[in-house]
Every structure is written in structure tokens, then in C-alpha cells.
């Protein structure tokens, strides 16, 4: 049985930027999209990828600092 399991996990942020004095523009940023994996107890794992790939966001969701927008995390 997996000790850590992610199924279809996604994280979406909404970013607001000022465009002039009164106007604001909304941008949707997909930090993590459809990630799934499992880690067995006692396993040694490396989590690598390019800048902006969502590694830190994924770890923050695993630790409960962030809540996923979709999917399931079991620790």
C-alpha cells in the first residue's frame, strides 16, 4: 500500500494585476496540472524538474500548506 498518493492533483491560482488607476485584469495560472504518483513506505525519492514546473507547489500541497484545486492527496 502506498504511503503517499496523489491522483489527478491540480492547483490553479488567480492573479490580479492593475491596468491603470481603476482597472484590474485577472489572470489564471495553472501551477500544477493533472499530477498523479504514489510513493511506497521506506522509498527514497527525488523530485526534479525545470523552473516553474510546480515542484514547490506540489510539496506545499503534500504538507497541507496549500489545498489542491482538484484531485486527491493521501499522506
N, CA, C and O atoms as a MOPAC input file, in Angstrom:
PM7 MOZYME 1SCF
protein

 N      0.84300 1    -1.19100 1     0.00000 1
 C      0.00000 1     0.00000 1     0.00000 1
 C      0.88400 1     1.25000 1     0.00000 1
 O      1.89100 1     1.30800 1     0.70600 1
 N      0.50000 1     2.23500 1    -0.79100 1
 C      1.27500 1     3.47600 1    -0.90600 1
 C      1.14400 1     4.31500 1     0.36100 1
 O      0.05700 1     4.43800 1     0.92500 1
 N      2.25300 1     4.88400 1     0.79700 1
 C      2.27300 1     5.76300 1     1.96100 1
 C      1.82600 1     7.16800 1     1.56300 1
 O      1.14400 1     7.84700 1     2.33200 1
 N      2.20700 1     7.59900 1     0.37000 1
 C      1.81200 1     8.90100 1    -0.17800 1
 C      1.23200 1     8.65000 1    -1.55900 1
 O      1.82300 1     7.93500 1    -2.36800 1
 N      0.06400 1     9.24200 1    -1.82800 1
 C     -0.57700 1     9.02600 1    -3.11600 1
 C     -1.25300 1    10.31000 1    -3.59200 1
 O     -1.98600 1    10.95200 1    -2.84000 1
 N     -1.00000 1    10.67400 1    -4.84000 1
 C     -1.63900 1    11.81500 1    -5.47700 1
 C     -2.37100 1    11.31000 1    -6.70600 1
 O     -1.81900 1    10.53000 1    -7.48200 1
 N     -3.61000 1    11.74800 1    -6.89000 1
 C     -4.40700 1    11.33000 1    -8.04500 1
 C     -5.02300 1    12.55800 1    -8.70900 1
 O     -5.88000 1    13.21700 1    -8.12000 1
 N     -4.59900 1    12.86300 1    -9.91200 1
 C     -5.18100 1    13.95500 1   -10.69200 1
 C     -5.13500 1    15.30700 1   -10.00400 1
 O     -6.07300 1    16.09400 1   -10.12700 1
 N     -4.06700 1    15.58800 1    -9.28700 1
 C     -3.96500 1    16.81500 1    -8.49300 1
 C     -3.68600 1    18.01600 1    -9.39500 1
 O     -2.83900 1    17.96400 1   -10.28700 1
 N     -4.41900 1    19.09600 1    -9.13900 1
 C     -4.23800 1    20.35200 1    -9.85400 1
 C     -4.24500 1    21.50500 1    -8.87100 1
 O     -4.88500 1    21.43300 1    -7.82200 1
 N     -3.53200 1    22.57000 1    -9.21200 1
 C     -3.55100 1    23.79600 1    -8.41400 1
 C     -3.61100 1    24.98000 1    -9.36700 1
 O     -2.75200 1    25.14100 1   -10.23500 1
 N     -4.63800 1    25.80500 1    -9.19300 1
 C     -4.85900 1    26.97800 1   -10.02500 1
 C     -4.86200 1    28.20500 1    -9.12700 1
 O     -5.53200 1    28.22400 1    -8.09400 1
 N     -4.11900 1    29.22300 1    -9.51800 1
 C     -4.08900 1    30.49400 1    -8.80100 1
 C     -4.71700 1    31.57100 1    -9.67800 1
 O     -4.56000 1    31.55400 1   -10.89900 1
 N     -5.42600 1    32.50300 1    -9.05700 1
 C     -5.93100 1    33.67600 1    -9.75800 1
 C     -5.07900 1    34.85800 1    -9.34200 1
 O     -4.95000 1    35.15100 1    -8.15400 1
 N     -4.49800 1    35.53500 1   -10.31800 1
 C     -3.61500 1    36.67300 1   -10.06500 1
 C     -4.27500 1    37.92100 1   -10.63800 1
 O     -4.68600 1    37.94100 1   -11.79800 1
 N     -4.37200 1    38.95900 1    -9.81600 1
 C     -4.94900 1    40.23100 1   -10.25000 1
 C     -3.83100 1    41.23400 1   -10.47100 1
 O     -2.94400 1    41.38000 1    -9.63000 1
 N     -3.87200 1    41.92200 1   -11.60000 1
 C     -2.87000 1    42.94600 1   -11.91900 1
 C     -3.58500 1    44.25600 1   -12.23300 1
 O     -4.61800 1    44.26800 1   -12.90200 1
 N     -3.03100 1    45.34500 1   -11.74700 1
 C     -3.60600 1    46.66400 1   -12.04600 1
 C     -3.28600 1    47.05500 1   -13.48000 1
 O     -2.15700 1    46.90400 1   -13.94700 1
 N     -4.27700 1    47.54700 1   -14.15200 1
 C     -4.13800 1    48.07200 1   -15.51000 1
 C     -4.73000 1    49.48200 1   -15.49400 1
 O     -5.88700 1    49.69400 1   -15.85900 1
 N     -3.91600 1    50.42500 1   -15.06800 1
 C     -4.41500 1    51.79100 1   -14.91500 1
 C     -4.84600 1    52.02900 1   -13.48300 1
 O     -4.60300 1    51.20500 1   -12.60200 1
 N     -5.48100 1    53.15200 1   -13.26300 1
 C     -5.85200 1    53.55900 1   -11.90700 1
 C     -6.99600 1    52.72800 1   -11.32400 1
 O     -6.94500 1    52.33300 1   -10.15900 1
 N     -8.01500 1    52.46500 1   -12.12100 1
 C     -9.20200 1    51.76800 1   -11.60700 1
 C     -9.40500 1    50.37300 1   -12.19400 1
 O    -10.20900 1    49.60100 1   -11.67200 1
 N     -8.72000 1    50.04800 1   -13.22600 1
 C     -8.94100 1    48.78600 1   -13.92600 1
 C     -7.98300 1    47.70300 1   -13.43400 1
 O     -6.78700 1    47.93300 1   -13.25900 1
 N     -8.54900 1    46.51400 1   -13.21700 1
 C     -7.73800 1    45.35300 1   -12.83100 1
 C     -7.99600 1    44.22400 1   -13.81500 1
 O     -9.10600 1    44.05700 1   -14.31900 1
 N     -6.95900 1    43.46200 1   -14.07300 1
 C     -7.06300 1    42.34600 1   -15.00600 1
 C     -6.76500 1    41.03900 1   -14.28400 1
 O     -5.79100 1    40.93200 1   -13.53900 1
 N     -7.61600 1    40.05500 1   -14.51600 1
 C     -7.46000 1    38.75200 1   -13.86700 1
 C     -6.74500 1    37.78500 1   -14.80400 1
 O     -7.07400 1    37.67900 1   -15.98500 1
 N     -5.76000 1    37.08400 1   -14.25100 1
 C     -5.03800 1    36.05500 1   -14.99400 1
 C     -5.09000 1    34.76000 1   -14.19000 1
 O     -4.84600 1    34.76300 1   -12.98400 1
 N     -5.40500 1    33.66500 1   -14.85300 1
 C     -5.43900 1    32.35500 1   -14.20800 1
 C     -4.12800 1    31.63800 1   -14.51600 1
 O     -3.73900 1    31.50300 1   -15.67600 1
 N     -3.45000 1    31.18000 1   -13.45800 1
 C     -2.17000 1    30.48700 1   -13.60300 1
 C     -2.32900 1    29.04900 1   -13.11900 1
 O     -2.70900 1    28.81700 1   -11.97100 1
 N     -2.04100 1    28.09300 1   -13.98400 1
 C     -2.07800 1    26.67100 1   -13.61400 1
 C     -0.68100 1    26.26700 1   -13.16400 1
 O      0.21200 1    26.06400 1   -13.98600 1
 N     -0.50000 1    26.15200 1   -11.85400 1
 C      0.81600 1    25.80200 1   -11.29800 1
 C      1.08300 1    24.30500 1   -11.41400 1
 O      2.20900 1    23.89000 1   -11.68500 1
 N      0.04700 1    23.50000 1   -11.20900 1
 C      0.16100 1    22.03300 1   -11.29000 1
 C     -1.06600 1    21.54300 1   -12.04300 1
 O     -2.18400 1    21.97900 1   -11.77000 1
 N     -0.85500 1    20.63700 1   -12.98900 1
 C     -1.97800 1    20.16100 1   -13.79100 1
 C     -1.93800 1    18.64200 1   -13.94500 1
 O     -1.04100 1    18.09900 1   -14.59100 1
 N     -2.92200 1    17.96100 1   -13.34500 1
 C     -3.11700 1    16.52700 1   -13.52200 1
 C     -1.95700 1    15.64000 1   -13.11000 1
 O     -1.57500 1    14.73800 1   -13.85500 1
 N     -1.39200 1    15.88100 1   -11.93700 1
 C     -0.23700 1    15.09800 1   -11.48000 1
 C     -0.72700 1    13.89700 1   -10.66000 1
 O     -1.59000 1    14.03600 1    -9.79300 1
 N     -0.16900 1    12.73100 1   -10.94600 1
 C     -0.51500 1    11.50300 1   -10.22500 1
 C      0.75100 1    10.69300 1    -9.97900 1
 O      1.53700 1    10.46800 1   -10.89900 1
 N      0.94600 1    10.25800 1    -8.74700 1
 C      2.02800 1     9.33100 1    -8.41700 1
 C      1.79400 1     8.76900 1    -7.03000 1
 O      0.98800 1     9.29500 1    -6.26200 1
 N      2.50800 1     7.68900 1    -6.71100 1
 C      2.43500 1     7.10700 1    -5.37100 1
 C      3.84600 1     6.75300 1    -4.92000 1
 O      4.71700 1     6.44100 1    -5.73100 1
 N      4.05000 1     6.80800 1    -3.60300 1
 C      5.34600 1     6.50100 1    -3.00400 1
 C      5.11500 1     5.47400 1    -1.90700 1
 O      4.30600 1     5.68200 1    -1.00300 1
 N      5.83500 1     4.36600 1    -1.99900 1
 C      5.71600 1     3.30600 1    -1.00100 1
 C      6.50900 1     3.66400 1     0.25500 1
 O      7.47900 1     4.42000 1     0.18600 1
 N      6.10200 1     3.12800 1     1.38600 1
 C      6.80900 1     3.35000 1     2.65500 1
 C      8.25300 1     2.87600 1     2.52900 1
 O      8.50900 1     1.80400 1     1.98000 1
 N      9.19400 1     3.66800 1     3.03300 1
 C     10.60400 1     3.31800 1     3.01300 1
 C     11.32800 1     3.65800 1     1.72100 1
 O     12.53000 1     3.42100 1     1.60600 1
 N     10.61500 1     4.20900 1     0.75200 1
 C     11.23800 1     4.56400 1    -0.52700 1
 C     12.03300 1     5.85400 1    -0.40500 1
 O     11.69500 1     6.73200 1     0.39000 1
 N     13.08200 1     5.96100 1    -1.19100 1
 C     13.87200 1     7.18000 1    -1.30400 1
 C     13.55400 1     7.77400 1    -2.67200 1
 O     13.75200 1     7.12600 1    -3.70000 1
 N     13.05700 1     9.01800 1    -2.67600 1
 C     12.54600 1     9.62000 1    -3.90500 1
 C     13.20100 1    10.96700 1    -4.15700 1
 O     13.41400 1    11.74100 1    -3.22400 1
 N     13.52100 1    11.25000 1    -5.41100 1
 C     13.96600 1    12.57400 1    -5.83900 1
 C     12.87400 1    13.18700 1    -6.70000 1
 O     12.26500 1    12.49700 1    -7.51600 1
 N     12.62600 1    14.47200 1    -6.52300 1
 C     11.56100 1    15.16000 1    -7.26300 1
 C     12.20800 1    16.32200 1    -8.00300 1
 O     12.45800 1    17.37400 1    -7.41400 1
 N     12.48200 1    16.13600 1    -9.29800 1
 C     13.22400 1    17.13800 1   -10.06200 1
 C     12.40700 1    17.61300 1   -11.26000 1
 O     11.49200 1    16.93000 1   -11.72100 1
 N     12.75700 1    18.79400 1   -11.75000 1
 C     12.10500 1    19.35000 1   -12.92500 1
 C     12.60200 1    20.75700 1   -13.16500 1
 O     13.31200 1    21.31500 1   -12.32900 1
 N     12.23500 1    21.34300 1   -14.30400 1
 C     12.69900 1    22.69200 1   -14.62800 1
 C     12.02800 1    23.75400 1   -13.75400 1
 O     11.03600 1    23.48600 1   -13.07800 1
 N     12.59000 1    24.96100 1   -13.78300 1
 C     11.99700 1    26.08400 1   -13.05500 1
 C     10.55000 1    26.28200 1   -13.49900 1
 O     10.23800 1    26.19900 1   -14.68700 1
 N      9.67700 1    26.54100 1   -12.53500 1
 C      8.28100 1    26.80100 1   -12.85000 1
 C      7.45500 1    25.56700 1   -13.14400 1
 O      6.33800 1    25.68300 1   -13.64800 1
 N      7.97600 1    24.38900 1   -12.84300 1
 C      7.26400 1    23.14500 1   -13.14500 1
 C      6.22600 1    22.77200 1   -12.08700 1
 O      5.41700 1    21.87300 1   -12.31500 1
 N      6.23400 1    23.44900 1   -10.92900 1
 C      5.25700 1    23.16500 1    -9.88300 1
 C      5.76900 1    22.28100 1    -8.76400 1
 O      4.97300 1    21.74800 1    -7.99000 1
 N      7.07700 1    22.11200 1    -8.65900 1
 C      7.64700 1    21.25100 1    -7.61000 1
 C      7.32800 1    21.78400 1    -6.21600 1
 O      6.82600 1    21.04100 1    -5.37100 1
 N      7.61000 1    23.04700 1    -5.96900 1
 C      7.36300 1    23.63500 1    -4.64300 1
 C      5.87900 1    23.65100 1    -4.32100 1
 O      5.48900 1    23.39800 1    -3.18100 1
 N      5.05000 1    23.94400 1    -5.31000 1
 C      3.60100 1    23.94500 1    -5.10300 1
 C      3.12100 1    22.55200 1    -4.72400 1
 O      2.27900 1    22.41100 1    -3.83800 1
 N      3.64400 1    21.52200 1    -5.38200 1
 C      3.26300 1    20.14600 1    -5.06700 1
 C      3.66300 1    19.77900 1    -3.64100 1
 O      2.87100 1    19.18200 1    -2.91200 1
 N      4.87300 1    20.12700 1    -3.23900 1
 C      5.33100 1    19.83000 1    -1.87500 1
 C      4.48400 1    20.59000 1    -0.85300 1
 O      4.16800 1    20.04600 1     0.20400 1
 N      4.11500 1    21.82600 1    -1.14800 1
 C      3.25300 1    22.59500 1    -0.23700 1
 C      1.87900 1    21.94800 1    -0.10600 1
 O      1.28400 1    21.98600 1     0.97100 1
 N      1.36500 1    21.35600 1    -1.18000 1
 C      0.08800 1    20.64300 1    -1.09000 1
 C      0.24700 1    19.35900 1    -0.28300 1
 O     -0.64400 1    19.00300 1     0.48800 1
 N      1.36900 1    18.66000 1    -0.44800 1
 C      1.62300 1    17.43700 1     0.32600 1
 C      1.69600 1    17.72100 1     1.82400 1
 O      1.26300 1    16.89900 1     2.63200 1
 N      2.24100 1    18.87900 1     2.19800 1
 C      2.39500 1    19.22500 1     3.61600 1
 C      1.17500 1    19.93300 1     4.19000 1
 O      1.12900 1    20.19400 1     5.39200 1
 N      0.18300 1    20.25200 1     3.35600 1
 C     -1.03000 1    20.89000 1     3.84400 1
 C     -0.97700 1    22.40400 1     3.87900 1
 O     -1.92600 1    23.03800 1     4.34200 1
 N      0.10400 1    23.00100 1     3.40100 1
 C      0.19900 1    24.46400 1     3.35900 1
 C     -0.76500 1    25.02200 1     2.31400 1
 O     -1.38200 1    26.06500 1     2.53000 1
 N     -0.89400 1    24.33200 1     1.18800 1
 C     -1.84100 1    24.70600 1     0.13900 1
 C     -2.85900 1    23.58700 1    -0.04100 1
 O     -2.57100 1    22.42000 1     0.22000 1
 N     -4.05000 1    23.95900 1    -0.49000 1
 C     -5.11300 1    22.99600 1    -0.76600 1
 C     -5.21400 1    22.84000 1    -2.28400 1
 O     -5.25000 1    23.84200 1    -2.99800 1
 N     -5.26100 1    21.61200 1    -2.79000 1
 C     -5.36700 1    21.43100 1    -4.23900 1
 C     -6.70000 1    21.95800 1    -4.77400 1
 O     -7.71600 1    21.90800 1    -4.08100 1
 N     -6.68900 1    22.45800 1    -6.00000 1
 C     -7.91900 1    22.91700 1    -6.65400 1
 C     -8.74900 1    21.72700 1    -7.11900 1
 O     -9.97500 1    21.81100 1    -7.18400 1
 N     -8.08700 1    20.62200 1    -7.44400 1
 C     -8.76800 1    19.40200 1    -7.88400 1
 C     -7.88100 1    18.20800 1    -7.55600 1
 O     -6.67900 1    18.35100 1    -7.33300 1
 N     -8.48800 1    17.04100 1    -7.53200 1
 C     -7.73700 1    15.81500 1    -7.28000 1
 C     -7.73100 1    15.40700 1    -5.81800 1
 O     -8.39900 1    16.01500 1    -4.98200 1
 N     -6.95200 1    14.35400 1    -5.52400 1
 C     -6.92500 1    13.78700 1    -4.17200 1
 C     -5.49100 1    13.52700 1    -3.74700 1
 O     -4.68200 1    13.00700 1    -4.51600 1
 N     -5.18700 1    13.90300 1    -2.49000 1
 C     -3.87700 1    13.63500 1    -1.89300 1
 C     -4.09200 1    12.83100 1    -0.62500 1
 O     -4.91000 1    13.19500 1     0.22000 1
 N     -3.35400 1    11.73300 1    -0.49400 1
 C     -3.41700 1    10.89800 1     0.70100 1
 C     -2.00000 1    10.72300 1     1.23800 1
 O     -1.11800 1    10.22300 1     0.54000 1
 N     -1.79100 1    11.14300 1     2.49200 1
 C     -0.47000 1    11.01700 1     3.12700 1
 C     -0.60700 1    10.14100 1     4.34900 1
 O      0.37800 1     9.89300 1     5.04500 1

